[in-house]
Short mmCIF file of C-alpha atoms and ligand atoms in Angstrom, two decimals:
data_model
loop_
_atom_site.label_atom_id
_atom_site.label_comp_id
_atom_site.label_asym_id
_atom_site.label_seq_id
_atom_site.Cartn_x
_atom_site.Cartn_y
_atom_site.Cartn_z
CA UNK G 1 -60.71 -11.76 10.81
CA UNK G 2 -62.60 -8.71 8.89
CA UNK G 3 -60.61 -6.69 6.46
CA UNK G 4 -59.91 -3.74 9.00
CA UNK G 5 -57.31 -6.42 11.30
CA UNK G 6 -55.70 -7.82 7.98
CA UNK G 7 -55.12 -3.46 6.85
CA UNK G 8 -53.56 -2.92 10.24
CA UNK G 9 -51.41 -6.32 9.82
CA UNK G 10 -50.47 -5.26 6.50
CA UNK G 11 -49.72 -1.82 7.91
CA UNK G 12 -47.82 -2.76 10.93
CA UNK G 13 -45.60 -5.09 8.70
CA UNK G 14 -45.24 -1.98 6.27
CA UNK G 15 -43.59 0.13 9.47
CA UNK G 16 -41.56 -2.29 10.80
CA UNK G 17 -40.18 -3.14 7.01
CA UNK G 18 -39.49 0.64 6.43
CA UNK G 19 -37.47 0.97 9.44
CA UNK G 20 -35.29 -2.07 9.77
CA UNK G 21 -34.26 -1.19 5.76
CA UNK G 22 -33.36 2.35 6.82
CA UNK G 23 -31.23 1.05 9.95
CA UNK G 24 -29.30 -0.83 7.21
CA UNK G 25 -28.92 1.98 5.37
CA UNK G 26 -27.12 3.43 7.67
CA UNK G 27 -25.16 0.37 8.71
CA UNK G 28 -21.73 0.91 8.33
CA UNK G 29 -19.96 -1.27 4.84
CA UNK G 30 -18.27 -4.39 5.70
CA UNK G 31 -14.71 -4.03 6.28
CA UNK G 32 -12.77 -4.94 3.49
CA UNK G 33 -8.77 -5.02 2.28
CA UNK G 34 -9.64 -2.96 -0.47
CA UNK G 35 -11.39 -0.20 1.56
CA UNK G 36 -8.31 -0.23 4.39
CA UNK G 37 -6.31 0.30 1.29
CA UNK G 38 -8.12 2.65 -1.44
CA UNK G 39 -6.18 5.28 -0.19
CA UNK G 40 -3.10 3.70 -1.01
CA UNK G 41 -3.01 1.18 -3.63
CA UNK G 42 -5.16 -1.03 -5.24
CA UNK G 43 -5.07 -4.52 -3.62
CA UNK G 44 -4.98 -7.43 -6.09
CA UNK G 45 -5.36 -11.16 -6.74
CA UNK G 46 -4.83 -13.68 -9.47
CA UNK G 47 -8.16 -15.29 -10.84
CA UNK G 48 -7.50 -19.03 -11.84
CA UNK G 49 -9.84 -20.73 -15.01
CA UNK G 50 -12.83 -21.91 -12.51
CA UNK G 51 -12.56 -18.44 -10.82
CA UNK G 52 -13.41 -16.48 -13.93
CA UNK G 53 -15.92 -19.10 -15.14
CA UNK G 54 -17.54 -18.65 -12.14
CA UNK G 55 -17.79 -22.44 -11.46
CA UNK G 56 -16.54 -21.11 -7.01
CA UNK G 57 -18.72 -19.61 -5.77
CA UNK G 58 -17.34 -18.44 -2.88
CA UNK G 59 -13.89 -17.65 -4.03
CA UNK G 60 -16.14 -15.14 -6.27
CA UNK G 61 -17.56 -13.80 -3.29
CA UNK G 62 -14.17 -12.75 -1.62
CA UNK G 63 -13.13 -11.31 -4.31
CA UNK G 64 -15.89 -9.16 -5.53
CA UNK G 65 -15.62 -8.33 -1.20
CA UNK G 66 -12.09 -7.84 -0.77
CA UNK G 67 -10.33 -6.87 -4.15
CA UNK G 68 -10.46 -4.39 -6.34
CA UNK G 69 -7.55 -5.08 -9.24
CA UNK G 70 -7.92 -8.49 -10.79
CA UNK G 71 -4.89 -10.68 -13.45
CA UNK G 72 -5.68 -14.19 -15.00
CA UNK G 73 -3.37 -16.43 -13.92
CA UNK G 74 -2.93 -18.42 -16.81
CA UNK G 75 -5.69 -17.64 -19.32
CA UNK G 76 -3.98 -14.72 -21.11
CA UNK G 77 -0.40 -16.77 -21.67
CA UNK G 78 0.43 -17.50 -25.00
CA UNK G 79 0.07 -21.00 -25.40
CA UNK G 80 -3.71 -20.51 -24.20
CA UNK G 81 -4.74 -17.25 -25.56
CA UNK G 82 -2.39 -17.51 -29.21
CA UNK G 83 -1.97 -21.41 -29.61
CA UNK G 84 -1.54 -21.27 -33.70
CA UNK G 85 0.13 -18.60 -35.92
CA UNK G 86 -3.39 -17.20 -37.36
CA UNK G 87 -5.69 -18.47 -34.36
CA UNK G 88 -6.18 -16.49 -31.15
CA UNK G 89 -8.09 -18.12 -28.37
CA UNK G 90 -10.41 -14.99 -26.71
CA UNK G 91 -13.51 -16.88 -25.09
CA UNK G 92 -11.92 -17.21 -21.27
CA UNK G 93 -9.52 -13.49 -21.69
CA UNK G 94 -13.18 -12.09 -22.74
CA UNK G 95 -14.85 -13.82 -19.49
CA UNK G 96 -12.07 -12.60 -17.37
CA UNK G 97 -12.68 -9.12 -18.53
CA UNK G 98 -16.43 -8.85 -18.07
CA UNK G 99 -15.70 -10.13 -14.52
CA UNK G 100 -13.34 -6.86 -13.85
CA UNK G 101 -15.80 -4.87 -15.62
CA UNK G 102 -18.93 -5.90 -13.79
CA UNK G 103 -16.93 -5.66 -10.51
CA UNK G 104 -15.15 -2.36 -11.34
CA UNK G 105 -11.65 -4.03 -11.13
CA UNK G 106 -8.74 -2.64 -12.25
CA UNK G 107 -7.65 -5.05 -14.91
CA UNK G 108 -4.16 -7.00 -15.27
CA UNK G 109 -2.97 -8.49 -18.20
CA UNK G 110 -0.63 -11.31 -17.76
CA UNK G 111 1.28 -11.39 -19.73
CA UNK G 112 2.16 -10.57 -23.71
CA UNK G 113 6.28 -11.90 -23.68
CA UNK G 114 7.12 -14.86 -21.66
CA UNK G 115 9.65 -17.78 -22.63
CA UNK G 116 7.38 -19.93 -20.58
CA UNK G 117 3.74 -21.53 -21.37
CA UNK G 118 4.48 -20.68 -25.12
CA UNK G 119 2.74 -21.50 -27.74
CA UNK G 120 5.02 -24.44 -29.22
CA UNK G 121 4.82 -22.69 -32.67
CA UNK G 122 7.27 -19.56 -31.75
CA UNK G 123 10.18 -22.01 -30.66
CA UNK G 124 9.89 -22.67 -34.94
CA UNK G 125 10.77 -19.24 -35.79
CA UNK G 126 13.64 -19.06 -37.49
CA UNK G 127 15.10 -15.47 -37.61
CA UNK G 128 14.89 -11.81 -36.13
CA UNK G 129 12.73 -10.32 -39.00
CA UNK G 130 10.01 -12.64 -38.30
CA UNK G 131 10.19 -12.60 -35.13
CA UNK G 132 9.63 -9.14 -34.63
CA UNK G 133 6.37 -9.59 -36.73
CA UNK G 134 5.74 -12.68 -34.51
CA UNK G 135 5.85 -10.06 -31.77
CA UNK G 136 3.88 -6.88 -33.74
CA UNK G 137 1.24 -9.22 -34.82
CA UNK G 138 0.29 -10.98 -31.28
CA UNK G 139 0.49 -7.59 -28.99
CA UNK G 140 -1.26 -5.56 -31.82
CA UNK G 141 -3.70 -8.11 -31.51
CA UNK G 142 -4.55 -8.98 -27.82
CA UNK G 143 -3.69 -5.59 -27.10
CA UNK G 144 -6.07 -3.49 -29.45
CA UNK G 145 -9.02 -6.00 -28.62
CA UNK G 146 -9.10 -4.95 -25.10
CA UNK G 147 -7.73 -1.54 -25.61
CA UNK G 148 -9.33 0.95 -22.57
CA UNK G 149 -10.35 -1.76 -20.76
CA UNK G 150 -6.58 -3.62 -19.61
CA UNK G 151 -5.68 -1.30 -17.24
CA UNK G 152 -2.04 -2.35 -17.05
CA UNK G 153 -0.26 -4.85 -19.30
CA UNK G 154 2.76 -7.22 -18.09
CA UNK G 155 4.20 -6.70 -21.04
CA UNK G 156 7.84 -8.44 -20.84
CA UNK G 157 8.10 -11.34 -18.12
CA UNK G 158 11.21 -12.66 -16.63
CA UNK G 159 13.84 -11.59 -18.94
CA UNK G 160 16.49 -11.94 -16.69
CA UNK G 161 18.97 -14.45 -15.05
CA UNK G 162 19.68 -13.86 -11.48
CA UNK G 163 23.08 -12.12 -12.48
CA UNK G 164 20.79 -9.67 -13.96
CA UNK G 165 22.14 -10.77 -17.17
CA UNK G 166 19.10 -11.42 -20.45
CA UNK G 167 18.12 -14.91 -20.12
CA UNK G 168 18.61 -16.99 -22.93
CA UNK G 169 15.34 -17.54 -24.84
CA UNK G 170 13.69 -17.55 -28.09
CA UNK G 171 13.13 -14.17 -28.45
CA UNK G 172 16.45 -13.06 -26.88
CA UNK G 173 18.38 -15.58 -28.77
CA UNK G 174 16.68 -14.48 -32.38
CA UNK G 175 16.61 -10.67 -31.51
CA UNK G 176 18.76 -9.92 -28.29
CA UNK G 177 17.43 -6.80 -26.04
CA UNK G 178 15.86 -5.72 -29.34
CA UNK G 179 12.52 -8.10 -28.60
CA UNK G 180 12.41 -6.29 -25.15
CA UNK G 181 12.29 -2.60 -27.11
CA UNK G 182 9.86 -3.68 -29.76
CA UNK G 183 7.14 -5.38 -27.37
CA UNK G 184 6.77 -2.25 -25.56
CA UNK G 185 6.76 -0.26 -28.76
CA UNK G 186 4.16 -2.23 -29.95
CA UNK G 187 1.95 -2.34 -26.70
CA UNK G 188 2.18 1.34 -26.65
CA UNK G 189 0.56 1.75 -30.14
CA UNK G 190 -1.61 -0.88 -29.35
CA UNK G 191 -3.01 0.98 -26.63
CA UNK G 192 -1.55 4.50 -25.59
CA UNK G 193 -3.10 4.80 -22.16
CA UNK G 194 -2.49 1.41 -20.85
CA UNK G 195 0.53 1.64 -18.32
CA UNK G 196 3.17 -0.87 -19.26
CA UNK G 197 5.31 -2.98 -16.89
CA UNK G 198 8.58 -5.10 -16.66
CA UNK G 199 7.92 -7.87 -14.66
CA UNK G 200 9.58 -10.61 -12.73
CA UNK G 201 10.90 -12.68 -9.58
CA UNK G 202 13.58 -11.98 -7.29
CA UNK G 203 13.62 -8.59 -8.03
CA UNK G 204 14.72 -7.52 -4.50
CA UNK G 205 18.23 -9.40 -5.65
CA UNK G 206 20.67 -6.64 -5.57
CA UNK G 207 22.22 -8.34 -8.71
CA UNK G 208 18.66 -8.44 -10.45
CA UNK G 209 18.19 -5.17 -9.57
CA UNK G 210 20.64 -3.76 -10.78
CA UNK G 211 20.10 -5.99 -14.54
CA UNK G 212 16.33 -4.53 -14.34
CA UNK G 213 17.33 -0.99 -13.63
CA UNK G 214 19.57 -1.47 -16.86
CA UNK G 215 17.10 -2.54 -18.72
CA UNK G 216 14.36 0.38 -17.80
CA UNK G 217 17.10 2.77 -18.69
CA UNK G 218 17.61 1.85 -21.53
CA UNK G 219 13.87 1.77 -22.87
CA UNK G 220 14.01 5.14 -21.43
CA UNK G 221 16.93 6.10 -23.51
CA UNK G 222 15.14 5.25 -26.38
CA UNK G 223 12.12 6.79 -25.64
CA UNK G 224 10.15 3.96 -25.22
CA UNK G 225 7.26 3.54 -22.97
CA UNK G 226 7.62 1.88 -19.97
CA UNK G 227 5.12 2.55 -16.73
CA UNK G 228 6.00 -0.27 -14.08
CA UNK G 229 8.31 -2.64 -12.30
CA UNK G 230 6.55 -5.46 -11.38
CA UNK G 231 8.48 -7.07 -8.45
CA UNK G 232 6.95 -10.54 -8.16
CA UNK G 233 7.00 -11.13 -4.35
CA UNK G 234 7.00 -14.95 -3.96
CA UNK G 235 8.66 -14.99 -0.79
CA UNK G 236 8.92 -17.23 1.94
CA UNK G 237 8.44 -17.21 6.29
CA UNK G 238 12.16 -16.30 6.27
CA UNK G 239 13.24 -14.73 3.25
CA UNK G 240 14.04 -11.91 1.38
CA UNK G 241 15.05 -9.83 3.98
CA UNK G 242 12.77 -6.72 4.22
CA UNK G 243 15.83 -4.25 3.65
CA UNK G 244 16.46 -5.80 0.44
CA UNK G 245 12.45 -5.03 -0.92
CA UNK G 246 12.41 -1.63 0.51
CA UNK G 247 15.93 -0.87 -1.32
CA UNK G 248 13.87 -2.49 -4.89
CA UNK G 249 11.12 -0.59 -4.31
CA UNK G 250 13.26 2.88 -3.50
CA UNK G 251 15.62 2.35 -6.39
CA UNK G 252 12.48 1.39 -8.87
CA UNK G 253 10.71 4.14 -8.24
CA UNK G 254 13.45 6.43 -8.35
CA UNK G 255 13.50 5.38 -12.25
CA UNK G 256 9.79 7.51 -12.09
CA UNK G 257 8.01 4.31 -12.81
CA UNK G 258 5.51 2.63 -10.28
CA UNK G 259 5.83 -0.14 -8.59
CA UNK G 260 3.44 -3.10 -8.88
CA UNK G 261 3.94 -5.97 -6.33
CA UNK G 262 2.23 -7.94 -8.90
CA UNK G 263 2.01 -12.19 -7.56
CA UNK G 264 2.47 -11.89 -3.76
CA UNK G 265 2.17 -15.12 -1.82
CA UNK G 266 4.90 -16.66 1.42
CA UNK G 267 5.37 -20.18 1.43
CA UNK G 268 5.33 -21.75 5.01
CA UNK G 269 7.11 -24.81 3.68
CA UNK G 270 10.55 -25.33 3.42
CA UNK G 271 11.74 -25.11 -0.20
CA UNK G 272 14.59 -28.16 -1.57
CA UNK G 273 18.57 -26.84 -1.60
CA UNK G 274 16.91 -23.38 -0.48
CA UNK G 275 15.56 -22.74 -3.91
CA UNK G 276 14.51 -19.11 -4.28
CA UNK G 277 12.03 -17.06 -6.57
CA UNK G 278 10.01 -18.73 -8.96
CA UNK G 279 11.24 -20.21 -12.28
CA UNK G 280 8.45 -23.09 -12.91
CA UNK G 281 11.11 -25.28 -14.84
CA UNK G 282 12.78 -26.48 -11.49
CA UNK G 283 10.51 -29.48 -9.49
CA UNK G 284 11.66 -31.71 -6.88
CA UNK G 285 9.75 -35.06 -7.27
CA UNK G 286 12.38 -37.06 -5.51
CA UNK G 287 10.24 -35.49 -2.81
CA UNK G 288 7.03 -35.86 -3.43
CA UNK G 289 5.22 -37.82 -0.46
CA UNK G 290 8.08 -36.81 1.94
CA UNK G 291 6.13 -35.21 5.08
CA UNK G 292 9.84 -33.45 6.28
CA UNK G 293 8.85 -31.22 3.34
CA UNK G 294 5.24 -31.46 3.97
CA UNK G 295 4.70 -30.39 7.90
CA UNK G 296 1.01 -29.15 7.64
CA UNK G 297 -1.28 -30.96 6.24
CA UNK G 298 -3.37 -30.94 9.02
CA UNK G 299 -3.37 -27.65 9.07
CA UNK G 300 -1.27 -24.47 10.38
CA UNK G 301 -0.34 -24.38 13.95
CA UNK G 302 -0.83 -20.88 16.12
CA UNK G 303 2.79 -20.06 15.95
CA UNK G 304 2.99 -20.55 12.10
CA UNK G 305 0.03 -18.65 11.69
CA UNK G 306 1.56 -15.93 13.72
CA UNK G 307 4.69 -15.60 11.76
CA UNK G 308 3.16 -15.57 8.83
CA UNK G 309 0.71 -12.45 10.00
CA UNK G 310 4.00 -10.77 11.20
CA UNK G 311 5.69 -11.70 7.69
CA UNK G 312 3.10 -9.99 5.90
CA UNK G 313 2.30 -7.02 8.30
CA UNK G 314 6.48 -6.35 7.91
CA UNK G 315 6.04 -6.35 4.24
CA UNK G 316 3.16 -4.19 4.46
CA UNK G 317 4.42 -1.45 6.53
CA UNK G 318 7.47 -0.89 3.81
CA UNK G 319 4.55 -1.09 0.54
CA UNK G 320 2.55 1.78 2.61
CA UNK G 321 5.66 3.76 3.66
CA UNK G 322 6.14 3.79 -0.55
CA UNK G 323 2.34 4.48 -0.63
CA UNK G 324 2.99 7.11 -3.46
CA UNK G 325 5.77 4.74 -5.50
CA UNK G 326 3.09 1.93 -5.47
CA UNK G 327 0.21 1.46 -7.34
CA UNK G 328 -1.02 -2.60 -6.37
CA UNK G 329 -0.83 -5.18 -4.42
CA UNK G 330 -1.53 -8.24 -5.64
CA UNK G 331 -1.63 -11.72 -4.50
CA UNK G 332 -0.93 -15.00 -6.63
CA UNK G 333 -4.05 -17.02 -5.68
CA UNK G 334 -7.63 -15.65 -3.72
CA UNK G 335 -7.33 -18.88 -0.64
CA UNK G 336 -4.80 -21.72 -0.07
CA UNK G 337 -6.55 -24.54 -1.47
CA UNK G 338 -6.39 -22.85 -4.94
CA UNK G 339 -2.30 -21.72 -4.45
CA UNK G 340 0.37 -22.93 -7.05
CA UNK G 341 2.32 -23.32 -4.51
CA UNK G 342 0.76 -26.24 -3.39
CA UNK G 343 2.29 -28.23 -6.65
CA UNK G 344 5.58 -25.86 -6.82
CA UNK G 345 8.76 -27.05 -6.53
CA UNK G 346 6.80 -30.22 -4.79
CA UNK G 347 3.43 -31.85 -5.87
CA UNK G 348 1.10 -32.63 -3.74
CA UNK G 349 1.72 -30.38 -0.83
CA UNK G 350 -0.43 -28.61 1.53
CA UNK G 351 1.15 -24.78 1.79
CA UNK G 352 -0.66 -21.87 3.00
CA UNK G 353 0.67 -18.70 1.51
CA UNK G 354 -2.25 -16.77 1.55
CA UNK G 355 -4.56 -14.82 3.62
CA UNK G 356 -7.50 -16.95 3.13
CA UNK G 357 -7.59 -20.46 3.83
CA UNK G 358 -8.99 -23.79 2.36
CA UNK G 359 -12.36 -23.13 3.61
CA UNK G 360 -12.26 -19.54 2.83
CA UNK G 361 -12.02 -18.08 6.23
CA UNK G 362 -9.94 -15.11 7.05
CA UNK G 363 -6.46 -16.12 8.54
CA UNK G 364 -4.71 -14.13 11.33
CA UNK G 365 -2.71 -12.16 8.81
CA UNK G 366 -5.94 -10.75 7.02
CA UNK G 367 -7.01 -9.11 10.92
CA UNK G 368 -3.35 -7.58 10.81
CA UNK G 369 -3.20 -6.52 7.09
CA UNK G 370 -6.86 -4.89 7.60
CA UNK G 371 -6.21 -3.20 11.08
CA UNK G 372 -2.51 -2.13 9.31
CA UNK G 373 -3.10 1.23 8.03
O1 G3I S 1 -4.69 -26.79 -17.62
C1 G3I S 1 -4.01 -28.02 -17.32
C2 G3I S 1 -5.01 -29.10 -17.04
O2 G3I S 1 -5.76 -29.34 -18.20
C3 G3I S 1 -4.27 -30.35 -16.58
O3 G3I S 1 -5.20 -31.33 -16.21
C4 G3I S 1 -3.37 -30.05 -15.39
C5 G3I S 1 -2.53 -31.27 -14.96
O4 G3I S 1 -1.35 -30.89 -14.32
O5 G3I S 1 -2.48 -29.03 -15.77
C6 G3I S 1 -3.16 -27.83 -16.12
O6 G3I S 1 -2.21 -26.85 -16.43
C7 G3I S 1 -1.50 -26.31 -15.34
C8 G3I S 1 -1.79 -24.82 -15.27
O7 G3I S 1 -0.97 -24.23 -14.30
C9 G3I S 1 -3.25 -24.51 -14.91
O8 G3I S 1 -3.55 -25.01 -13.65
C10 G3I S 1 -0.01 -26.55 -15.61
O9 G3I S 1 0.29 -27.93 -15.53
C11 G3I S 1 0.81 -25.79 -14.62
O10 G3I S 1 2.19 -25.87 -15.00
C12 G3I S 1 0.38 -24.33 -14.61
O11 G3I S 1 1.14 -23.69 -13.63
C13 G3I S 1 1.10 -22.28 -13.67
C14 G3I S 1 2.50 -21.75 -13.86
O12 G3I S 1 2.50 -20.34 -13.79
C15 G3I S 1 3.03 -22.21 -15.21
O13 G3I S 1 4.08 -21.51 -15.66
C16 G3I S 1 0.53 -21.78 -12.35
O14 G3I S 1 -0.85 -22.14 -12.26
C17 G3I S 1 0.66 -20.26 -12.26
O15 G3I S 1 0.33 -19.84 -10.96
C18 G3I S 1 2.11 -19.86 -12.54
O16 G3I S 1 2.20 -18.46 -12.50
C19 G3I S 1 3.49 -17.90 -12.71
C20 G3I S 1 3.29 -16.56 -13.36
O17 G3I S 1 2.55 -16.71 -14.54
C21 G3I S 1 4.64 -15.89 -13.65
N1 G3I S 1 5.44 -15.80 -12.46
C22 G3I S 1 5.63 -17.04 -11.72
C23 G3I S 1 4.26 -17.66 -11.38
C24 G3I S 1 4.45 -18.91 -10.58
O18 G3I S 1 5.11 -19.89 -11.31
#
């Protein structure tokens, strides 16, 4: 072939080139959860260890596709991020931020003041005084270091007993609602534009309602900062009844804070002595093994699947009617095979509380959430 064919080749391949990358051009974006919901809120998930190392691949994928706000599920807790008095732990927190960064997510961090996965040195403290520089020295610290790029800060978790009563911890026990006052003092310095949240489970109990709408007030009172109520949202195929979330979300926001739904998931399994909400303390190993407890491990069947769209769609409907009251949505997990809940309150169970499953496929309740609004 002389050099004039092999111009024209070239040439032809040129034009064709030119035009099928202009026809994508125009190709409309893949659909996403976090388009169908920018108007809205942000929509949210929890990024486990291998997730932020970026050792899964294609749990990376969905969520740099589908979410747009981002927490670590365990890697900013205390016992991993602050393990000694004088030694902080930054090399995963620092990961997990680039990842929000590169992916323009709106950052979570979980969480600064938690009686659970604590660092075994704070159970030593012995009285109030310290404590409270226990609690100026770690937020000052975590907090400042990531200071404009933390977007919101759980910054109290699970203070309360069901009754809505303080829960008896270290912190509470040493200081009483005074350790509540000065970690949101001290986050606030820390970092004046970060919005600060309250967060914790069952918080669509009319009892724990009420203790949480105490305890907002009386930051309030005070004049300390508080942003958020973070209302948990690890719910189940039959329970809480949607009433009792849209009267939490009313009566929260009526406080003029936002609401964050902040570690959304709905077990499809039945829980022991129907155990509610999520205090990690309580297990059930008497049943591990026991299929009763365990029905799909083969999988979820049609009508499961179908209950759990319509679980989520109901749930849905009430976060966008409180569109302006809510600021995220997040989910505790990115697919099923990575879910908590698949060790919680049993081991070695195979639940299905999200929208993506074990082989990181859309489930029927994505469709609905993404055709919702
Ligand atoms: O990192 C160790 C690993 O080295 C070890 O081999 C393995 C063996 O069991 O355990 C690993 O630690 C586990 C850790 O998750 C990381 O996977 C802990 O045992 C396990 O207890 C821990 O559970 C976490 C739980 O908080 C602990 O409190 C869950 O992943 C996490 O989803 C859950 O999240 C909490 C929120 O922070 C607060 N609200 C409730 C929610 C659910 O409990």
């Amino acid at each position: 072939m002389n050099n004039f064919y092999w111009l024209i080749i070239v040439f032809c391949l040129f034009v064709s080139y030119g035009c099928e990358s202009s026809s994508t051009d125009l190709a409309q974006p893949t659909p996403s959860l976090k388009t169908a919901y920018e108007p809205s809120f942000f929509i949210g998930a929890a990024a486990g260890t291998s997730h932020i190392l970026g050792e899964d691949s294609a749990a990376l994928q969905l969520l740099q596709q589908e979410f747009n706000a981002l927490t670590a599920e365990n890697d900013m807790k205390w016992m991993h991020i602050h393990p000694q008095p004088d030694s902080f732990h930054f090399d995963i927190a620092d990961r997990f931020i680039q990842l929000c960064l590169d992916n323009d997510m709106y950052a979570v961090g979980h969480t600064l003041v938690w009686h659970s996965q604590l660092a075994d040195w704070v159970q030593e403290v012995e009285d109030s005084a310290a404590m409270a520089k226990v609690l100026q020295h770690h937020i000052a610290t975590i907090v400042g270091r990531y200071k404009g790029r933390i977007k919101a800060w759980d910054v109290v978790n699970e203070a309360l007993n069901e009754d809505g009563t303080l829960r008896s911890s270290i912190f509470y026990d040493l200081m009483g609602e005074a350790y509540i006052e000065e970690a949101f003092k001290q986050a606030a310095i820390a970092d004046p534009e970060a919005e600060l949240i309250y967060n914790d489970y069952n918080m669509w109990k009319p009892e724990k309602r009420a203790g949480a709408i105490r305890l907002v007030k009386n930051l309030q009172e005070k004049g300390i900062k508080i942003d958020g109520v973070g209302m948990q949202g690890h719910w189940s195929l039959v329970g809480p009844d949607l009433v009792d979330i849209e009267n939490s979300i009313r009566e929260y926001a009526a406080l003029g804070v936002k609401v964050h739904i902040t570690e959304l998931d709905i077990t499809v399994l039945p829980n022991p002595w129907d155990l509610e909400g999520a205090a990690v303390e309580q297990n059930f190993d008497a049943y591990i093994g026991d299929e009763r407890m365990d029905a799909y491990r083969q999988g979820l069947p049609d009508s499961v699947q179908q209950q759990l769209a319509e679980r989520y769609t109901g749930a849905f409907k009430i976060f966008l009617k409180y569109r302006e009251d809510i600021k995220r949505v997040s989910f505790w997990g990115i697919h099923d095979g990575h879910s908590w809940l698949n060790g919680w309150p049993i081991q070695g169970r195979t639940n299905h509380p999200l929208l993506f499953d074990r082989t990181y496929q859309p489930k029927l309740a994505y469709q609905q959430l993404l055709d919702l609004p």
